[in-house]
Each structure stands twice: as structure tokens, then as C-alpha cells.
Short mmCIF file of C-alpha atoms and ligand atoms in Angstrom, two decimals:
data_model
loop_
_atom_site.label_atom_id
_atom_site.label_comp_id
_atom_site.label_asym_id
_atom_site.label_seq_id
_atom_site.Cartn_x
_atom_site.Cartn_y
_atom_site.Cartn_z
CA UNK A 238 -25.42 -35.35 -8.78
CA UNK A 239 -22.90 -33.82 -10.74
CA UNK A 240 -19.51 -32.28 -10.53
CA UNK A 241 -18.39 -29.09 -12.22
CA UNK A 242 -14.85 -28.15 -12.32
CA UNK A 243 -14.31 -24.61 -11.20
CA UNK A 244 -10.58 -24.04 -10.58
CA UNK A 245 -8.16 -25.23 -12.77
CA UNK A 246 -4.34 -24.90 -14.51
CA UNK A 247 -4.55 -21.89 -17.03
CA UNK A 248 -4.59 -23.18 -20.53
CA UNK A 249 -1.27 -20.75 -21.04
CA UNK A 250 0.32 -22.41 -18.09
CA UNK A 251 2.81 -25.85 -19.14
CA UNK A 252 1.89 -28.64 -17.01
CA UNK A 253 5.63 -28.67 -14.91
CA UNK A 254 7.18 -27.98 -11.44
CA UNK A 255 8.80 -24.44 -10.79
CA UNK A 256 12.33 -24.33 -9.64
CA UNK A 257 10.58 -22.17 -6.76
CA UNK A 258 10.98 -22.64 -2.91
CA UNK A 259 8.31 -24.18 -1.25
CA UNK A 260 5.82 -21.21 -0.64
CA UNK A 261 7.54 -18.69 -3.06
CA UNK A 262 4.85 -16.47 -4.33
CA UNK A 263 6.41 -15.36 -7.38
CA UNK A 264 4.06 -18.60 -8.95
CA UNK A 265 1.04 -16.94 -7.52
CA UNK A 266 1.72 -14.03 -9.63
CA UNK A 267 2.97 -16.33 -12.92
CA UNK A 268 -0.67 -18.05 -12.46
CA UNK A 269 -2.72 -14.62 -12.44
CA UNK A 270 -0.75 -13.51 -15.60
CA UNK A 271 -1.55 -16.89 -17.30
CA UNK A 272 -5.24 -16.62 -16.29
CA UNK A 273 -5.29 -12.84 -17.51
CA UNK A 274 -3.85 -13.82 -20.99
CA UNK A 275 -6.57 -16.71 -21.35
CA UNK A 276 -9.06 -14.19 -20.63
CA UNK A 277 -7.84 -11.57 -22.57
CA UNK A 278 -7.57 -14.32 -25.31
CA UNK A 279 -4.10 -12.99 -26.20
CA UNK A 280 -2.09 -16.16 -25.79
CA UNK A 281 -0.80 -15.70 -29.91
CA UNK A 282 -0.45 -11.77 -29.41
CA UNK A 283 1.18 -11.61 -26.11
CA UNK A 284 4.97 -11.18 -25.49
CA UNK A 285 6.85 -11.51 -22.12
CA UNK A 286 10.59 -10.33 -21.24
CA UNK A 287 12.15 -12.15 -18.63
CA UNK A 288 14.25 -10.32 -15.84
CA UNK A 289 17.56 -11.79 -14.36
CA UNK A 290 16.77 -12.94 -10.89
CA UNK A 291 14.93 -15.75 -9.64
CA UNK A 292 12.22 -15.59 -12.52
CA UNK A 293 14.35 -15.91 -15.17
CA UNK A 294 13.14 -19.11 -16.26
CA UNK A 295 9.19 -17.46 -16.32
CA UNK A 296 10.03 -18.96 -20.16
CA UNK A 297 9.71 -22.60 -18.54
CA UNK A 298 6.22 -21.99 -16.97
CA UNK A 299 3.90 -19.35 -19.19
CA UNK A 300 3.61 -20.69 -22.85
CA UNK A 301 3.97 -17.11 -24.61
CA UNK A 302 6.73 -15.75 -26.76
CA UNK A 303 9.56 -14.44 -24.39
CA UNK A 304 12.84 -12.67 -24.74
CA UNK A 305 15.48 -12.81 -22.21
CA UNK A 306 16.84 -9.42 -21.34
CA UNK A 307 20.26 -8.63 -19.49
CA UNK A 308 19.94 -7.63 -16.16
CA UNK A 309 17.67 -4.74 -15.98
CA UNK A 310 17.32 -3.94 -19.21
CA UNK A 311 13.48 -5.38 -19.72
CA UNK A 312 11.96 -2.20 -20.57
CA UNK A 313 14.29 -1.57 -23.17
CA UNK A 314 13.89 -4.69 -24.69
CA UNK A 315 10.08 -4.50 -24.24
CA UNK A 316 10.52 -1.14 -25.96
CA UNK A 317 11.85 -1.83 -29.12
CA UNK A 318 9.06 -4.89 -29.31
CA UNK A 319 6.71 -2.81 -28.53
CA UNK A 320 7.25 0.24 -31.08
CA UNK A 321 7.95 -2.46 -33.87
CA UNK A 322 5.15 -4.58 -33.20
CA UNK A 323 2.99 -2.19 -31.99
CA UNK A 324 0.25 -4.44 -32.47
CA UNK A 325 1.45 -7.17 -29.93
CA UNK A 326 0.94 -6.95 -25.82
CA UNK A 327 4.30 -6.70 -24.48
CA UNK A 328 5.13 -7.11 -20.69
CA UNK A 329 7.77 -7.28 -18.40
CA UNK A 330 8.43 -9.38 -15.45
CA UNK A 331 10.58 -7.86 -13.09
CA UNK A 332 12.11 -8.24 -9.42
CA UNK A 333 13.54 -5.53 -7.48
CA UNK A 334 16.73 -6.40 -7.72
CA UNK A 335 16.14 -6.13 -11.55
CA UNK A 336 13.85 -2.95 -11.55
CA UNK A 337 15.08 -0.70 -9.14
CA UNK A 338 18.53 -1.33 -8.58
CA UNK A 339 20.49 -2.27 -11.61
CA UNK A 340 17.46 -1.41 -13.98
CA UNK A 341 16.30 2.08 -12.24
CA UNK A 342 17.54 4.57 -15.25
CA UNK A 343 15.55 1.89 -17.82
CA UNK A 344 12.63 1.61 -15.98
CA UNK A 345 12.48 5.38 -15.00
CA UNK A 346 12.47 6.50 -18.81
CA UNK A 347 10.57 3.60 -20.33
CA UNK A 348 7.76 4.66 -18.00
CA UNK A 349 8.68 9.01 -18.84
CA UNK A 350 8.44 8.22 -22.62
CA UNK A 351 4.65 6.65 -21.72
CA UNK A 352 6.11 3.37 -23.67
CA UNK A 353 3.09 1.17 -24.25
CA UNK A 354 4.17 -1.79 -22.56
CA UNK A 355 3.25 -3.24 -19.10
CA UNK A 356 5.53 -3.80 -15.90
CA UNK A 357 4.72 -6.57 -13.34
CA UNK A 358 7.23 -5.54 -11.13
CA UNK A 359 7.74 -8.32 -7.88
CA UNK A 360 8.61 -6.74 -5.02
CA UNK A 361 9.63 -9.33 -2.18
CA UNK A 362 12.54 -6.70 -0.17
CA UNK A 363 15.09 -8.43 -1.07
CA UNK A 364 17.48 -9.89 -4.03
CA UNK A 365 16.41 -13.47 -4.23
CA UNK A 366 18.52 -15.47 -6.63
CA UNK A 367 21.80 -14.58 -5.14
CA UNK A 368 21.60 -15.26 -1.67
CA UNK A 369 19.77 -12.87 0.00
CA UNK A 370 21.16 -9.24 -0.46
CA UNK A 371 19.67 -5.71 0.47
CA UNK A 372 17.72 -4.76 -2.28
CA UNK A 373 16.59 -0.78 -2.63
CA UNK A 374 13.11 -1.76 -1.64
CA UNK A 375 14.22 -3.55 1.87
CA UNK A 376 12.73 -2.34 5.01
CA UNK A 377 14.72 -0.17 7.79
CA UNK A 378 15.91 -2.42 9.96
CA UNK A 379 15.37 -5.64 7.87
CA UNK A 380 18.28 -7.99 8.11
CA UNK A 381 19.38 -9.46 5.16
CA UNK A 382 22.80 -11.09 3.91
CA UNK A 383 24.72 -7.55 3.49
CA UNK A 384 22.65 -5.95 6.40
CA UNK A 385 23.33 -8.43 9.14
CA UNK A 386 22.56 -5.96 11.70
CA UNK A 387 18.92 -4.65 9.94
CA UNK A 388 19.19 -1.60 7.55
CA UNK A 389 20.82 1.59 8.71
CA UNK A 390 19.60 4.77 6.62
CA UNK A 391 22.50 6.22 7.42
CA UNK A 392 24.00 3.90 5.85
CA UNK A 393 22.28 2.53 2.81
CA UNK A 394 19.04 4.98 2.52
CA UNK A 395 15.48 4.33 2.76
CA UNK A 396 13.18 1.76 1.25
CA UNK A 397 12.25 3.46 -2.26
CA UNK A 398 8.47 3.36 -3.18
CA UNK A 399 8.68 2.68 -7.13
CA UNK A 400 4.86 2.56 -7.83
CA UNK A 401 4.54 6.24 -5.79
CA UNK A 402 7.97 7.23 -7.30
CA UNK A 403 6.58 6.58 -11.15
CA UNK A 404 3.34 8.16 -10.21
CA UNK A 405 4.78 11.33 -10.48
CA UNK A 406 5.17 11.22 -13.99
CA UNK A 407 2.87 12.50 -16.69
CA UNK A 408 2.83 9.59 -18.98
CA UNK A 409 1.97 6.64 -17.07
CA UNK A 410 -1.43 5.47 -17.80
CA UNK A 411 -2.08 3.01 -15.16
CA UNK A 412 0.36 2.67 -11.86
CA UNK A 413 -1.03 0.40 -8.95
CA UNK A 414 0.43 -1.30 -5.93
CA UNK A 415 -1.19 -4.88 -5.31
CA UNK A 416 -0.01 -8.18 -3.66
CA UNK A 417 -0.14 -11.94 -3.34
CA UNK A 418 0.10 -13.05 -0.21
CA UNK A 419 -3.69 -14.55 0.54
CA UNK A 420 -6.80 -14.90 -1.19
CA UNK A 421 -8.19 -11.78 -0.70
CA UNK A 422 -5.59 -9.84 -2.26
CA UNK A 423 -4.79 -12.28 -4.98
CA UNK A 424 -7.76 -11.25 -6.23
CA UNK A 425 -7.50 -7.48 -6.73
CA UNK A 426 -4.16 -8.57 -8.09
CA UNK A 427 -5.38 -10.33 -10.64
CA UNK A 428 -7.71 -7.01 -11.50
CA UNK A 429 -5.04 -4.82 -11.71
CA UNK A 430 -2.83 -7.04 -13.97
CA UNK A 431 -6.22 -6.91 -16.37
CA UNK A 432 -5.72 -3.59 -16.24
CA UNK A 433 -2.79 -2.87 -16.76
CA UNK A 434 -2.59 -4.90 -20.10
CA UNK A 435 -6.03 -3.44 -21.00
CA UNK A 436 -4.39 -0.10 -20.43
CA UNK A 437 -1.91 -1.43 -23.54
CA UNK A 438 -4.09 -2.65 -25.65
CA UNK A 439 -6.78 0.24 -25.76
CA UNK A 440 -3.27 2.66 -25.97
CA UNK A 441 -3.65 4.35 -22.71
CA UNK A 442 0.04 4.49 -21.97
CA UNK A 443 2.55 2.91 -19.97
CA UNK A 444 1.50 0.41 -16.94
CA UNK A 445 3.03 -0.68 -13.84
CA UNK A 446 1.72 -3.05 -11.37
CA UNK A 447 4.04 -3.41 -7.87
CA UNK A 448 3.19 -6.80 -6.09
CA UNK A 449 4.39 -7.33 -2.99
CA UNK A 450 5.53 -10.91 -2.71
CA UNK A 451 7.41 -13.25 -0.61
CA UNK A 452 10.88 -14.84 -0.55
CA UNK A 453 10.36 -17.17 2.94
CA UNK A 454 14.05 -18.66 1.69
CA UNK A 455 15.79 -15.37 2.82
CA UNK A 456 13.68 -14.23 4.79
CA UNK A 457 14.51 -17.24 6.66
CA UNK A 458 10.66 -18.26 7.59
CA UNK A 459 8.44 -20.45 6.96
CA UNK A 460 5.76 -19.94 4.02
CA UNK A 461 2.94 -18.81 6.25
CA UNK A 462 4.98 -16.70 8.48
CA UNK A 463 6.17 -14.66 5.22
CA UNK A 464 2.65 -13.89 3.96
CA UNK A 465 1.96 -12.68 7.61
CA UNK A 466 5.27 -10.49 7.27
CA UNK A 467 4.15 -8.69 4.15
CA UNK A 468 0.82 -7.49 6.18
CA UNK A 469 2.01 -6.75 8.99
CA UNK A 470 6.07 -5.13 8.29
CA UNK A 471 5.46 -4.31 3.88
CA UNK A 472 2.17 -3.10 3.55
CA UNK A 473 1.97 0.01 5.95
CA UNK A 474 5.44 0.88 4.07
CA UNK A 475 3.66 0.00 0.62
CA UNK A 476 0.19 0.90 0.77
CA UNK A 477 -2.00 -1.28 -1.78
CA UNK A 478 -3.56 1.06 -3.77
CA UNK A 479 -4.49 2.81 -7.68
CA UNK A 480 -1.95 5.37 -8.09
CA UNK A 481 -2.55 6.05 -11.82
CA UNK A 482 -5.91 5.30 -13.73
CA UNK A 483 -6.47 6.34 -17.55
CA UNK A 484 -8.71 8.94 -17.79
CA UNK B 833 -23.82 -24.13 1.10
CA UNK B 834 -22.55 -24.95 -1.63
CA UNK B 835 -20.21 -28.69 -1.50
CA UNK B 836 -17.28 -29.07 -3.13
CA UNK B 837 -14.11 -31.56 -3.67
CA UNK B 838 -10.51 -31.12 -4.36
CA UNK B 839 -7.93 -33.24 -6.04
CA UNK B 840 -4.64 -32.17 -5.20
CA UNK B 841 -1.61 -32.81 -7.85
CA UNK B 842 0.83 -34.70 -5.18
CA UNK B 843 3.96 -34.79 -7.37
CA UNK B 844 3.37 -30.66 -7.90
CA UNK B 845 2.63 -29.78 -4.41
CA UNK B 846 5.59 -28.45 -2.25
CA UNK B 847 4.34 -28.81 1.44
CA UNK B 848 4.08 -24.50 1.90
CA UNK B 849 1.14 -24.95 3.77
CA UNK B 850 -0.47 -21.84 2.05
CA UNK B 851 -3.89 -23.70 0.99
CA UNK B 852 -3.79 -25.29 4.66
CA UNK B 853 -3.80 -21.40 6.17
CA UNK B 854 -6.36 -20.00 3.91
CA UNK B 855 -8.90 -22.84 3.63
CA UNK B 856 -11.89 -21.51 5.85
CA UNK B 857 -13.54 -25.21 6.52
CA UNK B 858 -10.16 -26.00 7.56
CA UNK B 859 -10.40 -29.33 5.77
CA UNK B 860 -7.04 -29.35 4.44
CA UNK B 861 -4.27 -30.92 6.28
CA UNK B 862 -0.38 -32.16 5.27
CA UNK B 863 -0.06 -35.84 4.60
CA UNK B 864 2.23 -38.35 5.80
CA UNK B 865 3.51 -39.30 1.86
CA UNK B 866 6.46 -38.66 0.47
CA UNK B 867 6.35 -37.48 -3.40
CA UNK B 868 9.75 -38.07 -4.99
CA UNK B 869 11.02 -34.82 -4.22
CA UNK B 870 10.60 -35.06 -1.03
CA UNK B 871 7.70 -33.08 -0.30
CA UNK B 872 4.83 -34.54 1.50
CA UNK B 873 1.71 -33.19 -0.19
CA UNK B 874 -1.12 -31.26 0.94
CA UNK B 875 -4.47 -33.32 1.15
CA UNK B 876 -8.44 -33.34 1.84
CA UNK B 877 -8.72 -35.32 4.23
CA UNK B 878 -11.75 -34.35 5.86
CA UNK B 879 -15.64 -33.71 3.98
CA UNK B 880 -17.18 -30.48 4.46
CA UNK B 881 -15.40 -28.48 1.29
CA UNK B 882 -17.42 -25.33 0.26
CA UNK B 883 -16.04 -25.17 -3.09
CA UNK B 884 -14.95 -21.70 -2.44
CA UNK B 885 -11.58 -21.73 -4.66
CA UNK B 886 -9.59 -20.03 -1.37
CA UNK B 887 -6.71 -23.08 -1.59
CA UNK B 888 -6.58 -22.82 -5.64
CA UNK B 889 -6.36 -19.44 -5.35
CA UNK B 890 -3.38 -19.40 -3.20
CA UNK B 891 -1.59 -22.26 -4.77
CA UNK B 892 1.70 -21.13 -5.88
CA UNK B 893 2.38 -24.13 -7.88
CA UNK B 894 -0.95 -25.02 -9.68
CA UNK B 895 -1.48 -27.58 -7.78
CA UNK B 896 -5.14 -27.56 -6.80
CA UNK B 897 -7.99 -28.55 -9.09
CA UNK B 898 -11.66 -27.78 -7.46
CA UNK B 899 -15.06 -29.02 -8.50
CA UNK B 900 -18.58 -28.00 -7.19
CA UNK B 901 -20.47 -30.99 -6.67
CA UNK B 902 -24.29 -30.23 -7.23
CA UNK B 903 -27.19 -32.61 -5.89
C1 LIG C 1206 24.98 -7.51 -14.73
C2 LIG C 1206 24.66 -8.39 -13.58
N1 LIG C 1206 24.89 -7.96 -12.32
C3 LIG C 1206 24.58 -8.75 -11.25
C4 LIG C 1206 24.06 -9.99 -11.44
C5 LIG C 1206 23.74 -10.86 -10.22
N2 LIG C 1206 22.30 -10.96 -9.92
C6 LIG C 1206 21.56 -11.97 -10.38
S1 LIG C 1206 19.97 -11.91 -9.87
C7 LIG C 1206 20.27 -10.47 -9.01
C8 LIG C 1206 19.19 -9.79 -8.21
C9 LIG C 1206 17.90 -10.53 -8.15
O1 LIG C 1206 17.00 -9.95 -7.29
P1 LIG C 1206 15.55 -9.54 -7.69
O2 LIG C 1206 15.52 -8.78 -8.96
O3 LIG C 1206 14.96 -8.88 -6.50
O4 LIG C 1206 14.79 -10.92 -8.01
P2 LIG C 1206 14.41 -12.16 -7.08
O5 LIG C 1206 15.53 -13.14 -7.27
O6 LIG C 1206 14.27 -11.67 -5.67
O7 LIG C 1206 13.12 -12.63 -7.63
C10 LIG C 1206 21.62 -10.09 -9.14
C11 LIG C 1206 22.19 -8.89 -8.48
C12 LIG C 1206 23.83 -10.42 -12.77
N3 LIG C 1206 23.29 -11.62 -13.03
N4 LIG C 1206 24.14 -9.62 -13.81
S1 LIG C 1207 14.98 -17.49 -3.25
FE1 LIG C 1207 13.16 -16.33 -2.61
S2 LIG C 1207 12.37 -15.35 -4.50
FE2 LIG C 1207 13.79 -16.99 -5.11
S3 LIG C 1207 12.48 -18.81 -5.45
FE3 LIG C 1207 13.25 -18.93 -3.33
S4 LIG C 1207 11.65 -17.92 -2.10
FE4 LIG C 1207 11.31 -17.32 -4.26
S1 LIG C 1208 -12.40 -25.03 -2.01
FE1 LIG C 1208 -12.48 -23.83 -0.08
S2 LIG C 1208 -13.39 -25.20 1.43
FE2 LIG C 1208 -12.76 -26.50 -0.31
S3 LIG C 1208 -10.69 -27.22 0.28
FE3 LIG C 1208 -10.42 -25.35 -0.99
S4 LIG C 1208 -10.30 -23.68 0.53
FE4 LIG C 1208 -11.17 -25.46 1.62
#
């Protein structure tokens, strides 16, 4: 008899606890970029920028080189890495807080100039670090700390579909919706995140890759209960699909 | 099928319950410990594992090692 180890701690991951809630699936996504830079072999080549929001510390838990950008502002800062070192793989890690709210104008033009960098944009409905907040990508209806009653349109608009939006635009190379929320989509995640840096490296153009994640803290559910919630409420209004392949 | 083990990290596990939902032999329960966080850590405590990677998979903290055990 004889046992063979076949799931294990990426060798880019540091052996610590996250500062995450119990169930938070930002880590799911940290683990798939970790196991795409070990397979990529780019662990001394690859460079991360860290949002504001709750994964600001992604420094702590992915052993790359990292920069810390002010709020928003990753794509810029991924930008000037990018067309310096143009020989490095340079990704952001954004929520959508970050991206689309205080960030849209960056992200909008990083992604129009066909910058060769790569986006892992979370998108759990809702700011995160600060309590719970309407983000632009919340759900009509959707109660959250400054819609206690659920999202009016009348009032604050419609959810805003970024990997759709982006799509529009000549540049992108590669633009995909994915998510995180149970095995089976974990692992098309983990494909599109593959391709999105391969994307970089072979100098297709810019890459996005929208996952939808969970944030059962403010959503004010339990950990199971928020991976149902994406299914059932988030994916119909963000369909998982390819929205941009290189040619 | 294939048989399989799984050695859970206690002190990194946070009690979601996410491996518990997805593993299809249902052979993954919460324990009664206490880590000292406070978290009382996911466990096998049943045999029957398929080695099919569904709990490491879905781990967000890392927490899940898995090994195929072949006769
Ligand atoms: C310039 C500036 N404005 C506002 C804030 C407050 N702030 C911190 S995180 C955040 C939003 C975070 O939400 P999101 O990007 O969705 O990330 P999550 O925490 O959900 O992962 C805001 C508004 C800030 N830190 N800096
Ligand atoms: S507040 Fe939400 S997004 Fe932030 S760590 Fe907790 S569950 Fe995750
Ligand atoms: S490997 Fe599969 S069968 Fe074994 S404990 Fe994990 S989810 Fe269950």
C-alpha cells in the first residue's frame, strides 16, 4: 500500500492564517493564483498590486513581489511596471469597491490602451472592508449597510456588468466572467486565470477575469448559504462566461 | 473507486463548513475541538474518502492536504 499526496499548499503560498472571515472566498481565489504561478513557473517573474479593501494584505499570503496601490489606482501602478519591465507578469487584485467605483476611470483606460497586464477583479456585491456598503455591482433590491431597504434604481442605478462593459473595447485580449463558490466552478476559474496571464505573457493584450465571490460577513449568512446566494441571486445577473478570447 | 485520506490543518481551519457541503461521500463532519482561535475544525471522521480533491478544492484557507492511498 502506498499513499500519494495529491492536494496540497501551493509552493507560492506562506504557510499562515488569513485575516479572512470564516468562509470568505476571496482565499479560494488567492489559492488558484498561487497554483497558476507554480504552474506557470513564474514565481521570480511575477508581480502583484494589491487593491485597498479587504485584500490588501494579499502581500501576507502569496510570496511574489507586490506593490501597494492607493485606492483604485492598481492599473496604473500595474502600468508603469508593466511598460518598464515589460518582461515581468504583472497583475492586479481588485474588489469592486476598488475597480468599479473609486477605480472605474483607471480601470476603463488601462484596459482601452490594451495595457499588458492582468485584472483579477473580485466581485462579491458589496464593499467588504468597511462595513458593508452598496457597491456599483450590488443587486436591485439587495440590502446592504447604505441600502437598508434593498437597492432602488431610482435611486442609486443598476448593478454594472464590468466584464460585459470592458468587452466592448477593441484592445482587450482576454475578458471572462468566472467564480468560486464550489468545486465545479473553482475549476474553470482556475482556467481562466491561466489564461489570462498566458494572454500576458505571449503579448495578446490586456486581461480581465470577474469572479464572483462571497462576503457571508455582510451578507449576514452563513458560509454555505452565501455560495448558494451567488447561484441562485449573482449568476443569472452575471452570466459565467468567455467574453474576449485572443485570436 | 479510488480510496483516499485527508489530514486537515486544525489550527488553519475556520469552521465555514464549505468542504463539509461539497464533499460527495459526505465523510466530513465539524468536530467538537476548540483550536485557539476559537474555531472548531473540520474533520474525517468517517472511512470511505474517494480522494476526489472536492474539500481541497474548496478550502478557502489551505487547509486540506489529500492523499490517494493505493493497494
Ligand atoms: C481614497 C479612499 N477612499 C475610501 C476608502 C475606504 N475604503 C476602504 S476599502 C473600501 C471598499 C472596499 O470594497 P471592495 O473593493 O469591494 O473590497 P472588499 O473589501 O469587498 O474585498 C473603501 C471605500 C479608502 N481606504 N481610501
Ligand atoms: S468582510 Fe466580507 S470580503 Fe471581507 S474578509 Fe469578511 S467575508 Fe471576506
Ligand atoms: S477527497 Fe473527496 S471524498 Fe475525500 S474527504 Fe475530500 S471531498 Fe470527501
Amino acid at each position: 500500500m502506498k499513499e500519494v499526496l495529491i492536494a496540497e499548499r501551493p509552493k507560492s503560498m506562506y504557510k499562515v492564517s488569513t485575516h479572512y472571515c470564516p468562509g470568505c472566498t476571496h482565499g479560494i481565489a488567492h489559492r488558484l493564483i498561487a497554483e497558476v504561478v507554480d504552474e506557470l513557473g513564474i514565481q521570480d517573474r511575477a508581480v502583484g498590486v494589491a487593491p485597498v479593501g479587504c485584500s490588501v494584505l494579499i502581500y501576507n499570503y502569496i510570496d511574489l513581489d507586490w506593490y501597494e496601490a492607493a485606492h483604485g489606482r492598481a492599473p496604473a501602478v500595474a502600468t508603469a511596471c508593466k511598460r518598464a519591465r515589460p518582461d515581468l507578469t504583472v497583475f492586479t487584485y481588485q474588489g469592486d469597491g476598488d475597480l468599479a467605483s473609486i477605480g472605474m476611470a483607471e480601470i476603463v483606460h488601462a484596459a482601452n490602451r490594451g495595457e499588458r497586464i492582468s485584472v483579477i477583479f473580485i466581485n462579491n456585491a458589496i464593499y467588504g472592508m468597511t462595513g458593508g456598503q452598496m457597491a456599483p455591482t450590488t443587486l436591485l433590491s439587495q440590502r446592504t449597510s447604505t441600502t437598508p431597504y434593498g437597492r432602488d434604481p431610482k435611486a442609486s442605478g443598476y448593478p454594472i456588468r464590468v466584464a460585459e462593459m470592458l468587452s466592448t473595447l477593441a484592445a482587450p485580449g482576454y475578458i471572462a466572467r468566472v467564480s468560486v463558490v464550489k468545486p465545479k466552478y473553482i475549476i474553470k476559474a482556475k482556467e481562466a486565470i491561466k489564461k489570462a496571464f498566458l494572454t500576458q505573457i505571449e503579448d495578446k493584450g490586456f486581461s480581465l477575469v470577474e469572479i464572483l465571490s462571497t462576503c457571508p460577513t455582510n451578507w449576514g449568512v452563513s458560509p454555505v448559504a452565501a455560495t448558494n446566494w451567488v447561484e441562485e441571486q449573482m449568476i443569472p445577473v452575471f452570466p459565467l462566461k468567455e467574453f474576449k478570447v485572443p485570436e | 473507486m479510488p480510496k483516499g485520506r485527508v489530514v486537515i490543518d486544525e489550527e488553519l481551519c475556520k469552521s465555514c463548513g464549505l468542504c463539509v457541503a461539497a464533499c460527495p461521500t459526505k465523510v466530513l463532519s465539524i468536530s467538537d475541538k476548540v483550536n485557539s482561535k476559537g474555531y472548531r475544525p473540520a474533520t474525517q471522521a468517517k472511512e470511505g474518502c474517494i480522494a476526489c480533491k472536492m474539500c481541497a478544492t474548496t478550502c478557502p484557507d489551505v487547509a486540506i492536504t489529500v492523499y490517494r492511498i493505493d493497494e
